[in-house]
Tab-separated table of C-alpha atoms and ligand atoms in Angstrom:
chain	number	residue	atom	x	y	z
A	227	MET	CA	-7.666	29.834	-19.696
A	228	ILE	CA	-4.330	30.421	-17.776
A	229	THR	CA	-1.265	29.539	-20.084
A	230	THR	CA	2.067	28.509	-18.964
A	231	THR	CA	4.757	31.023	-18.613
A	232	ASP	CA	7.205	28.256	-19.390
A	233	GLN	CA	5.687	27.318	-22.670
A	234	SER	CA	7.800	24.092	-22.595
A	235	LEU	CA	5.628	22.817	-19.802
A	236	ALA	CA	2.430	22.794	-21.716
A	237	ASP	CA	2.557	19.192	-22.410
A	238	ILE	CA	3.179	18.393	-18.762
A	239	ARG	CA	0.069	20.655	-17.888
A	240	ARG	CA	-1.893	18.677	-20.348
A	241	LYS	CA	-0.948	15.339	-18.717
A	242	VAL	CA	-1.654	16.589	-15.110
A	243	GLU	CA	-5.126	17.816	-16.253
A	244	ALA	CA	-5.791	14.466	-17.946
A	245	GLY	CA	-4.723	12.663	-14.799
A	246	GLU	CA	-1.838	10.983	-16.618
A	247	MET	CA	1.263	9.831	-14.889
A	248	LEU	CA	4.423	11.893	-15.455
A	249	SER	CA	7.518	10.412	-16.759
A	250	LEU	CA	11.114	10.651	-15.486
A	251	GLU	CA	11.849	13.173	-18.161
A	252	ASP	CA	8.708	15.181	-17.265
A	253	GLY	CA	10.025	15.238	-13.633
A	254	VAL	CA	13.617	16.400	-14.681
A	255	ARG	CA	12.147	18.982	-16.851
A	256	LEU	CA	9.849	20.354	-14.066
A	257	TYR	CA	13.049	20.648	-11.813
A	258	GLU	CA	14.984	22.465	-14.739
A	259	SER	CA	12.141	24.899	-15.244
A	260	PRO	CA	12.490	28.315	-13.558
A	261	ASP	CA	8.653	28.626	-13.703
A	262	ILE	CA	7.938	27.792	-9.922
A	263	HIS	CA	4.424	29.439	-10.411
A	264	THR	CA	3.372	27.025	-12.977
A	265	ILE	CA	5.041	24.095	-10.921
A	266	GLY	CA	3.030	25.206	-7.921
A	267	GLU	CA	-0.274	25.704	-9.685
A	268	LEU	CA	-0.094	22.266	-11.229
A	269	ALA	CA	0.921	20.578	-7.868
A	270	ASN	CA	-2.024	22.529	-6.241
A	271	SER	CA	-4.429	21.293	-8.933
A	272	VAL	CA	-3.552	17.663	-7.916
A	273	ARG	CA	-3.724	18.646	-4.124
A	274	GLU	CA	-7.167	20.188	-4.547
A	275	ARG	CA	-8.524	17.316	-6.770
A	276	LEU	CA	-7.611	15.058	-3.788
A	277	HIS	CA	-8.230	17.197	-0.853
A	278	GLY	CA	-9.761	20.580	-1.713
A	279	ARG	CA	-8.480	23.259	0.711
A	280	VAL	CA	-8.145	20.980	3.608
A	281	ALA	CA	-4.839	20.719	5.363
A	282	TYR	CA	-3.952	18.235	7.988
A	283	TYR	CA	-2.122	18.322	11.222
A	284	ASN	CA	-1.983	16.029	14.251
A	285	ILE	CA	-1.391	16.048	17.876
A	286	ASN	CA	1.704	14.004	18.460
A	287	ARG	CA	4.804	13.198	20.362
A	288	HIS	CA	8.107	12.102	18.775
A	289	ILE	CA	10.281	10.004	20.987
A	290	ASN	CA	13.751	8.873	20.125
A	291	TYR	CA	14.623	6.117	22.332
A	292	SER	CA	18.426	6.056	21.762
A	293	ASN	CA	20.978	7.643	19.403
A	294	ILE	CA	23.481	4.628	19.675
A	295	CYS	CA	23.716	3.347	16.263
A	296	VAL	CA	25.983	0.829	14.597
A	297	LEU	CA	25.762	2.622	11.301
A	298	ARG	CA	27.741	5.741	10.268
A	299	CYS	CA	25.472	7.535	7.704
A	300	LYS	CA	27.369	10.574	6.526
A	301	PHE	CA	24.158	12.743	6.456
A	302	CYS	CA	23.482	12.011	10.095
A	303	ALA	CA	24.539	14.179	13.068
A	304	PHE	CA	22.262	12.145	15.545
A	305	TYR	CA	24.061	9.022	15.938
A	306	ARG	CA	26.851	8.148	18.615
A	307	PRO	CA	28.863	4.927	18.593
A	308	PHE	CA	28.318	2.136	20.812
A	309	THR	CA	31.073	1.968	23.667
A	310	LYS	CA	32.384	-1.533	23.590
A	311	GLY	CA	31.658	-3.495	26.908
A	312	ASP	CA	29.017	-1.101	27.978
A	313	ASN	CA	26.811	-3.507	29.698
A	314	ARG	CA	24.408	-0.979	31.598
A	315	SER	CA	20.927	-2.219	32.121
A	316	PRO	CA	18.520	-1.223	29.571
A	317	GLU	CA	16.156	-0.387	32.395
A	318	ALA	CA	18.152	2.688	33.346
A	319	SER	CA	18.024	5.965	31.156
A	320	PHE	CA	21.400	7.819	30.658
A	321	HIS	CA	22.942	10.668	28.863
A	322	ASP	CA	26.588	10.567	28.519
A	323	ALA	CA	29.178	13.282	27.971
A	324	ASP	CA	29.852	12.258	24.509
A	325	GLY	CA	26.087	12.980	23.759
A	326	SER	CA	24.989	9.312	23.580
A	327	TYR	CA	21.809	8.452	25.348
A	328	HIS	CA	19.397	5.780	26.025
A	329	VAL	CA	15.729	6.286	27.317
A	330	SER	CA	14.541	3.267	29.270
A	331	VAL	CA	11.009	1.579	28.495
A	332	THR	CA	9.676	3.120	31.892
A	333	ASP	CA	10.805	6.561	30.866
A	334	ILE	CA	9.444	6.158	27.254
A	335	VAL	CA	6.116	5.119	28.687
A	336	ALA	CA	5.936	8.134	31.086
A	337	ARG	CA	6.573	10.383	28.085
A	338	ALA	CA	3.990	8.767	26.008
A	339	LYS	CA	1.532	8.774	29.020
A	340	GLU	CA	2.188	12.484	29.558
A	341	ALA	CA	1.385	13.277	25.838
A	342	TYR	CA	-1.720	10.965	25.841
A	343	GLU	CA	-3.072	12.643	29.056
A	344	ARG	CA	-2.826	15.970	27.363
A	345	GLY	CA	-4.584	14.773	24.223
A	346	ALA	CA	-1.958	13.447	21.872
A	347	THR	CA	-3.345	10.910	19.408
A	348	GLU	CA	0.056	9.557	18.295
A	349	VAL	CA	3.472	8.628	19.409
A	350	HIS	CA	6.303	8.563	16.859
A	351	ILE	CA	9.145	6.389	17.905
A	352	VAL	CA	12.453	5.653	16.223
A	353	GLY	CA	16.103	5.359	17.205
A	354	GLY	CA	19.452	4.114	16.153
A	355	LEU	CA	20.402	0.533	15.515
A	356	HIS	CA	21.622	-0.624	19.052
A	357	PRO	CA	23.899	-3.622	18.997
A	358	THR	CA	22.993	-5.348	22.139
A	359	LEU	CA	19.402	-4.595	23.042
A	360	PRO	CA	17.286	-7.825	22.428
A	361	PHE	CA	14.166	-7.611	20.149
A	362	SER	CA	12.041	-8.163	23.328
A	363	HIS	CA	13.086	-4.760	24.378
A	364	TYR	CA	11.099	-3.342	21.436
A	365	THR	CA	8.044	-5.483	21.947
A	366	ASP	CA	8.034	-4.565	25.481
A	367	MET	CA	8.079	-0.988	24.541
A	368	CYS	CA	5.112	-1.309	22.534
A	369	SER	CA	3.054	-3.328	24.908
A	370	ALA	CA	3.790	-1.102	27.810
A	371	ILE	CA	2.670	1.877	25.854
A	372	ARG	CA	-0.426	0.095	24.662
A	373	GLU	CA	-1.163	-0.722	28.247
A	374	ALA	CA	-0.648	2.887	29.549
A	375	CYS	CA	-2.157	4.664	26.628
A	376	PRO	CA	-4.836	2.172	25.088
A	377	HIS	CA	-5.905	4.303	22.045
A	378	MET	CA	-2.762	6.080	21.347
A	379	HIS	CA	-1.516	5.143	17.689
A	380	ILE	CA	2.023	3.831	17.956
A	381	LYS	CA	3.988	4.649	14.841
A	382	ALA	CA	7.291	3.197	15.225
A	383	PHE	CA	10.551	1.839	13.797
A	384	THR	CA	11.727	2.605	10.372
A	385	ALA	CA	12.363	-0.109	7.681
A	386	ILE	CA	15.999	-0.241	8.806
A	387	GLU	CA	15.085	-0.829	12.462
A	388	ILE	CA	12.676	-3.562	11.330
A	389	ILE	CA	15.621	-5.302	9.427
A	390	HIS	CA	17.862	-5.055	12.377
A	391	PHE	CA	15.156	-6.634	14.552
A	392	SER	CA	14.895	-9.619	12.129
A	393	ARG	CA	18.664	-10.101	12.431
A	394	ILE	CA	19.132	-9.758	16.169
A	395	ALA	CA	15.974	-11.835	17.082
A	396	LYS	CA	17.078	-15.284	18.416
A	397	PRO	CA	16.447	-17.341	16.318
A	398	ARG	CA	16.422	-14.806	13.614
A	399	MET	CA	12.932	-14.061	12.421
A	400	THR	CA	11.490	-13.071	9.038
A	401	ILE	CA	10.501	-9.484	8.507
A	402	THR	CA	6.853	-10.657	8.337
A	403	ASP	CA	7.137	-12.332	11.694
A	404	VAL	CA	8.860	-9.121	13.198
A	405	LEU	CA	5.898	-7.104	12.084
A	406	ILE	CA	3.331	-9.634	13.271
A	407	ARG	CA	4.923	-9.708	16.727
A	408	LEU	CA	5.176	-6.040	16.789
A	409	ARG	CA	1.676	-5.507	15.758
A	410	GLY	CA	0.537	-7.976	18.475
A	411	ALA	CA	2.265	-5.739	21.008
A	412	GLY	CA	0.614	-2.669	19.887
A	413	LEU	CA	2.265	-1.237	16.852
A	414	GLY	CA	-0.083	0.580	14.512
A	415	SER	CA	2.048	1.631	11.483
A	416	LEU	CA	5.537	2.342	10.292
A	417	PRO	CA	7.020	5.863	9.724
A	418	GLY	CA	8.767	6.528	6.413
A	419	GLY	CA	12.372	6.942	7.465
A	420	GLY	CA	15.468	5.156	6.125
A	421	ALA	CA	14.642	5.481	2.538
A	422	GLU	CA	17.043	8.208	1.982
A	423	ILE	CA	17.533	8.253	-1.972
A	424	PHE	CA	17.045	4.793	-3.775
A	425	ASP	CA	20.205	4.674	-5.699
A	426	ASP	CA	23.347	2.582	-5.573
A	427	ARG	CA	25.852	5.376	-6.217
A	428	VAL	CA	24.256	7.747	-3.529
A	429	HIS	CA	23.959	4.649	-1.111
A	430	ASP	CA	27.712	3.972	-1.553
A	431	GLU	CA	28.544	7.678	-1.063
A	432	ALA	CA	26.385	8.701	1.823
A	433	PHE	CA	25.090	5.673	3.711
A	434	LYS	CA	27.137	2.642	2.800
A	435	ASN	CA	26.542	0.465	5.627
A	436	LYS	CA	22.904	0.688	5.727
A	437	THR	CA	20.505	-1.661	4.209
A	438	GLY	CA	19.378	-0.400	0.858
A	439	GLU	CA	16.410	0.012	-1.447
A	440	VAL	CA	15.609	-3.711	-1.753
A	441	GLU	CA	15.323	-4.351	1.831
A	442	TRP	CA	13.416	-1.016	2.456
A	443	PHE	CA	10.891	-2.118	0.002
A	444	ASP	CA	10.755	-5.641	1.307
A	445	VAL	CA	9.689	-4.185	4.661
A	446	HIS	CA	6.955	-1.873	3.281
A	447	ARG	CA	5.692	-4.681	1.087
A	448	ALA	CA	5.609	-7.115	3.951
A	449	ALA	CA	3.769	-4.388	5.993
A	450	HIS	CA	1.268	-3.662	3.254
A	451	GLU	CA	0.663	-7.364	2.906
A	452	LEU	CA	-0.303	-7.557	6.589
A	453	GLY	CA	-2.593	-4.494	6.313
A	454	ILE	CA	-0.115	-2.119	7.978
A	455	TYR	CA	-0.125	1.310	6.728
A	456	THR	CA	3.424	3.069	6.296
A	457	ASN	CA	4.784	6.374	5.128
A	458	ALA	CA	7.722	7.022	2.723
A	459	THR	CA	10.392	9.615	2.985
A	460	MET	CA	12.928	11.009	0.428
A	461	LEU	CA	15.982	12.622	2.010
A	462	TYR	CA	17.215	15.234	-0.596
A	463	GLY	CA	19.739	18.035	-0.930
A	464	HIS	CA	22.867	16.047	-0.193
A	465	VAL	CA	24.971	14.248	-2.628
A	466	GLU	CA	22.052	13.005	-4.997
A	467	THR	CA	21.158	14.581	-8.387
A	468	ARG	CA	17.706	15.994	-9.127
A	469	GLU	CA	17.201	12.939	-11.629
A	470	GLU	CA	18.005	10.517	-8.800
A	471	ARG	CA	15.176	12.122	-6.667
A	472	ILE	CA	12.651	11.725	-9.631
A	473	ARG	CA	13.861	8.089	-9.960
A	474	HIS	CA	13.169	7.615	-6.186
A	475	LEU	CA	9.815	9.037	-6.386
A	476	LEU	CA	9.004	6.795	-9.485
A	477	LYS	CA	10.034	3.793	-7.271
A	478	LEU	CA	7.549	4.900	-4.602
A	479	ARG	CA	4.819	5.354	-7.139
A	480	ALA	CA	5.302	1.677	-8.702
A	481	HIS	CA	5.277	0.309	-5.147
A	482	GLN	CA	2.120	2.177	-4.315
A	483	GLU	CA	0.529	0.946	-7.598
A	484	GLU	CA	1.095	-2.649	-6.497
A	485	SER	CA	-0.081	-2.200	-3.010
A	486	LEU	CA	-3.250	-0.499	-4.180
A	487	ARG	CA	-3.886	-3.266	-6.490
A	488	ASN	CA	-2.935	-6.350	-4.572
A	489	ARG	CA	-2.204	-5.499	-0.847
A	490	ALA	CA	-4.257	-4.853	2.155
A	491	ALA	CA	-2.542	-1.441	2.886
A	492	CYS	CA	-0.396	1.119	1.225
A	493	PHE	CA	1.564	4.305	1.772
A	494	ASN	CA	-0.217	7.046	3.493
A	495	CYS	CA	2.137	9.853	2.598
A	496	VAL	CA	5.314	10.939	1.131
A	497	ILE	CA	7.486	13.043	3.294
A	498	PRO	CA	10.445	14.949	1.354
A	499	LEU	CA	13.024	15.556	4.054
A	500	SER	CA	15.283	18.631	3.585
A	501	PHE	CA	18.777	17.717	4.205
A	502	ILE	CA	20.247	19.720	7.353
A	503	PRO	CA	23.926	19.520	6.980
A	504	ASP	CA	24.905	20.799	10.550
A	505	ASP	CA	27.254	18.667	12.630
A	506	SER	CA	27.070	15.800	10.068
A	507	ALA	CA	30.046	14.367	7.850
A	508	LEU	CA	28.421	16.350	5.002
A	509	ALA	CA	28.536	19.611	6.900
A	510	HIS	CA	30.739	21.138	4.100
A	511	LEU	CA	27.534	21.056	1.679
A	512	PRO	CA	25.224	23.859	1.640
A	513	GLY	CA	22.000	21.983	1.879
A	514	PRO	CA	18.732	22.707	-0.240
A	515	GLY	CA	17.633	26.286	-0.447
A	516	GLY	CA	14.000	27.075	0.068
A	517	LEU	CA	13.127	27.375	-3.696
A	518	GLU	CA	14.495	23.747	-4.097
A	519	ASP	CA	12.471	22.846	-1.029
A	520	LEU	CA	9.392	24.183	-2.639
A	521	LYS	CA	9.978	22.663	-6.045
A	522	THR	CA	10.810	19.114	-4.376
A	523	LEU	CA	7.493	19.278	-2.369
A	524	ALA	CA	5.620	20.129	-5.458
A	525	ILE	CA	7.254	17.850	-7.798
A	526	SER	CA	6.692	15.132	-5.175
A	527	ARG	CA	2.898	15.807	-5.363
A	528	LEU	CA	3.014	15.668	-9.260
A	529	MET	CA	5.088	12.426	-9.562
A	530	CYS	CA	3.075	10.518	-6.968
A	531	PRO	CA	-0.670	11.240	-7.502
A	532	ASN	CA	-1.431	7.786	-6.312
A	533	ILE	CA	-0.237	8.526	-2.867
A	534	ALA	CA	-2.830	10.408	-0.995
A	535	HIS	CA	-0.814	12.796	1.075
A	536	ILE	CA	2.329	14.917	0.763
A	537	LYS	CA	3.682	16.071	4.137
A	538	ALA	CA	6.085	19.067	4.791
A	539	PHE	CA	7.731	18.203	8.047
A	540	TRP	CA	7.899	21.660	9.582
A	541	ILE	CA	10.901	20.845	11.679
A	542	MET	CA	12.959	20.306	8.513
A	543	GLN	CA	11.408	22.595	6.085
A	544	THR	CA	10.610	25.316	8.828
A	545	PRO	CA	7.026	26.334	9.735
A	546	LYS	CA	6.892	29.397	7.193
A	547	LEU	CA	8.144	27.224	4.367
A	548	ALA	CA	5.807	24.487	5.245
A	549	GLN	CA	2.958	27.093	5.059
A	550	VAL	CA	3.910	28.286	1.560
A	551	ALA	CA	4.064	24.529	0.522
A	552	LEU	CA	0.301	24.375	1.284
A	553	GLU	CA	-0.314	26.397	-1.867
A	554	PHE	CA	2.239	24.124	-3.735
A	555	GLY	CA	0.945	20.634	-3.439
A	556	VAL	CA	1.391	19.864	0.308
A	557	ASP	CA	-1.616	19.069	2.413
A	558	ASP	CA	-0.102	17.971	5.611
A	559	ILE	CA	2.387	19.804	7.944
A	560	ASP	CA	2.883	16.902	10.657
A	561	GLY	CA	2.055	17.933	14.279
A	562	THR	CA	3.072	19.262	17.431
A	563	VAL	CA	6.125	17.067	17.852
A	564	VAL	CA	7.362	18.526	20.991
A	565	TYR	CA	10.790	16.991	21.244
A	566	TYR	CA	13.025	16.061	18.127
A	567	ASP	CA	16.474	14.913	18.328
A	568	ILE	CA	17.406	13.796	14.881
A	569	THR	CA	18.004	17.302	13.530
A	570	LYS	CA	18.255	20.521	15.110
A	571	ARG	CA	18.284	23.775	13.048
A	572	GLU	CA	19.105	25.979	16.022
A	573	GLY	CA	22.343	23.914	16.386
A	574	ALA	CA	23.345	22.480	19.911
A	575	GLY	CA	21.111	22.903	22.904
A	576	THR	CA	17.664	21.920	23.544
A	577	THR	CA	15.866	19.149	21.590
A	578	ARG	CA	12.596	20.866	22.430
A	579	GLN	CA	10.894	21.736	19.081
A	580	GLU	CA	7.333	22.265	19.413
A	581	LEU	CA	4.292	23.918	17.743
A	582	SER	CA	1.070	24.375	19.611
A	583	VAL	CA	-2.316	23.444	18.070
A	584	ASP	CA	-3.005	27.111	17.740
A	585	GLN	CA	0.179	27.747	15.857
A	586	LEU	CA	-0.497	24.782	13.648
A	587	GLN	CA	-4.136	25.999	12.806
A	588	ARG	CA	-2.844	29.465	12.295
A	589	LEU	CA	-0.258	28.497	9.632
A	590	ILE	CA	-2.849	26.572	7.867
A	591	THR	CA	-5.621	29.210	8.029
A	592	GLU	CA	-3.219	31.972	6.856
A	593	ALA	CA	-2.508	29.768	3.708
A	594	ARG	CA	-6.381	29.976	3.161
A	595	CYS	CA	-6.866	26.318	3.822
A	596	THR	CA	-9.012	24.625	6.363
A	597	PRO	CA	-7.218	22.856	9.301
A	598	VAL	CA	-8.397	19.450	10.024
A	599	GLU	CA	-6.865	17.509	13.035
A	600	ARG	CA	-6.239	13.953	11.771
A	601	ASP	CA	-5.118	10.761	13.429
A	602	THR	CA	-1.982	8.656	12.008
A	603	LEU	CA	-4.208	7.092	9.314
A	604	TYR	CA	-5.826	10.371	8.279
A	605	ARG	CA	-9.163	9.837	9.973
A	606	ARG	CA	-10.718	12.923	11.450
A	607	VAL	CA	-10.258	13.519	14.943
A	608	LEU	CA	-13.285	15.007	16.904
A	609	ARG	CA	-12.032	17.055	19.761
A	610	GLY	CA	-13.643	18.634	22.672
A	611	ASP	CA	-12.276	20.557	25.632
A	612	ARG	CA	-11.838	17.226	27.743
A	613	ALA	CA	-12.180	14.352	25.381
A	614	TRP	CA	-11.252	13.251	21.747
A	615	SER	CA	-12.490	10.674	19.392
A	616	ILE	CA	-12.134	9.376	15.977
A	617	GLU	CA	-14.826	9.820	13.390
A	618	GLY	CA	-16.740	6.447	13.108
A	619	GLU	CA	-15.438	4.941	16.465
A	620	ALA	CA	-17.511	4.293	19.470
A	621	TRP	CA	-14.945	5.334	22.039
A	622	SER	CA	-13.406	8.455	23.337
A	623	VAL	CA	-10.405	9.308	25.360
A	624	PRO	CA	-10.753	11.784	28.037
A	625	TYR	CA	-7.616	14.243	28.508
A	626	ASP	CA	-6.621	17.226	30.500
A	627	PRO	CA	-4.945	19.900	28.541
A	628	ALA	CA	-2.259	21.693	30.508
A	629	PRO	CA	-1.581	25.385	29.902
A	630	GLY	CA	1.489	26.114	27.847
A	631	SER	CA	1.905	22.547	26.351
A	632	GLY	CA	1.761	21.713	22.638
A	633	GLU	CA	-1.309	19.598	23.087
A	634	SER	CA	-3.045	22.313	25.251
A	635	ARG	CA	-5.148	24.094	22.740
A	636	ARG	CA	-8.320	22.829	21.263
A	637	GLY	CA	-8.546	21.501	17.714
A	638	SER	CA	-10.880	22.816	15.092
A	639	ASN	CA	-13.411	20.008	15.144
A	640	GLU	CA	-14.698	20.414	18.781
A	641	GLU	CA	-18.146	21.193	17.606
A	642	ALA	CA	-18.381	17.713	16.148
A	643	LEU	CA	-17.411	15.877	19.529
A	644	ILE	CA	-19.613	12.839	20.121
A	645	PRO	CA	-20.830	12.340	23.652
A	646	LEU	CA	-18.017	11.387	26.231
A	647	THR	CA	-17.712	7.609	26.998
A	648	LEU	CA	-14.934	6.033	28.969
A	649	PRO	CA	-12.299	4.246	26.613
A	650	ASP	CA	-13.089	0.705	26.017
A	651	ARG	CA	-10.158	-1.297	26.689
A	652	ASP	CA	-11.418	-4.295	24.758
A	653	SER	CA	-12.009	-2.232	21.463
A	654	PRO	CA	-9.677	-2.767	18.601
A	655	ASP	CA	-6.366	-0.613	18.617
A	656	PRO	CA	-6.404	2.608	16.767
B	784	V47	O1	15.652	8.332	8.100
B	784	V47	C1	18.867	12.013	9.173
B	784	V47	C2	16.525	11.757	8.059
B	784	V47	C3	14.733	10.516	8.853
B	784	V47	C4	19.080	13.968	8.676
B	784	V47	O2	6.804	8.907	8.719
B	784	V47	C5	17.930	13.734	8.086
B	784	V47	O3	5.680	10.555	9.489
B	784	V47	C6	17.558	15.942	7.309
B	784	V47	O4	11.778	9.731	8.770
B	784	V47	N1	18.859	16.271	7.691
B	784	V47	C7	14.009	10.223	10.172
B	784	V47	N2	17.131	14.663	7.523
B	784	V47	C8	12.880	11.164	10.252
B	784	V47	C9	11.530	10.657	9.386
B	784	V47	C10	10.306	11.253	9.513
B	784	V47	C11	10.121	12.495	9.994
B	784	V47	C12	8.791	12.993	10.110
B	784	V47	C13	7.867	12.248	9.985
B	784	V47	C14	7.904	10.868	9.506
B	784	V47	C15	6.673	10.047	9.216
B	784	V47	C16	9.182	10.427	9.295
B	784	V47	O5	15.381	11.505	9.050
B	784	V47	C17	15.965	9.447	8.673
B	784	V47	C18	16.722	10.357	7.759
B	784	V47	O6	16.240	10.121	6.389
B	784	V47	N3	17.714	12.538	8.542
B	784	V47	N4	19.724	13.099	9.288
B	784	V47	C19	19.678	15.421	8.402
B	784	V47	N5	20.887	15.719	8.672
């Protein structure tokens, strides 16, 4: 039997092997240990118990509808303030000299449709808290995408946006009613953003004006009660301590326990987001190094064994580190993405950040894992040259891969493709 190099981790190993939950103190000790090999081995044992050597990716498209935001989060380099008196029509997209931009519903639908026609299964939509757009703007956005892309999963709006919608709706709406309305318009699930670190001190220091932990959980609780699956993030490597990260993960684990026991849906995955300081008000901080990234991903796996998936978002952790992380507890590296505005490692310039399916599959196979294309809810995608479907579903979606695009290359499951049928517009949303 392999013994730990860091003998002080022996009791944690015993707990992990027995499937026991780790404590706050265990989590802090894991962080303090220099024995990255043992931490990785333990995280990998949980990952293999849940998923074997399968590693997931998806064909998706991120769309950021606007960076205009009433908040001023210190870690964020994405937002631009609203210009008072700006009453341009939401029907016109613009990109101003100060970097602020807005994408109209028509243009969002065009982007989603382009991705859908090339085989994307998911669109991931988030943006800033815009002070003047009405709630109907967001329901219209979802229903227009649903109409144009009947089987595309719409994963949209962080908990913070959902709270914003409940406040701007006239008359004000409950979180549950906002979610019901959005689901009726085509929303499939919620992304995990806006969680940052669940701690009052960190909140006051880094994102004071943002609604905090209680409201974030209110939204995810309401979603889970309605049967809407959600994700959960943790933004690490800025002003928080390691202990505060562990407390954050424990809060996610406790919420998941409740959701698994009492609610119709739960968290699909945890996504630890590595802080990128560039151009933010915290640009003087160094940000987390690669080893800290790896430890955080592995420790997230160990602290939250009741949340099925741990995602390394390659945009933030980089493709190479996401690949290494596949041997340290991670089982998902997100998808093709194509455009991403919230963080840019390359600094100013293009927001195009894309991995092709070939590149995603290669990252996974080089890590000795089996690539599996998933949809947003981690169902297997059955993909052929010209159509994709979801395991267990009676419909399939034709697509036309265009050379050079992220969605252009075939997935790994093409041999399992079911016979092509035209999409049935009356079938339930994905
Ligand atoms: O909420 C903002 C973070 C989040 C920075 O659910 C930053 O599948 C690093 O939530 N450095 C949005 N992070 C992204 C997000 C996400 C991403 C990928 C997949 C999913 C999912 C969700 O990005 C924000 C904030 O926590 N963020 N600024 C920054 N400078």
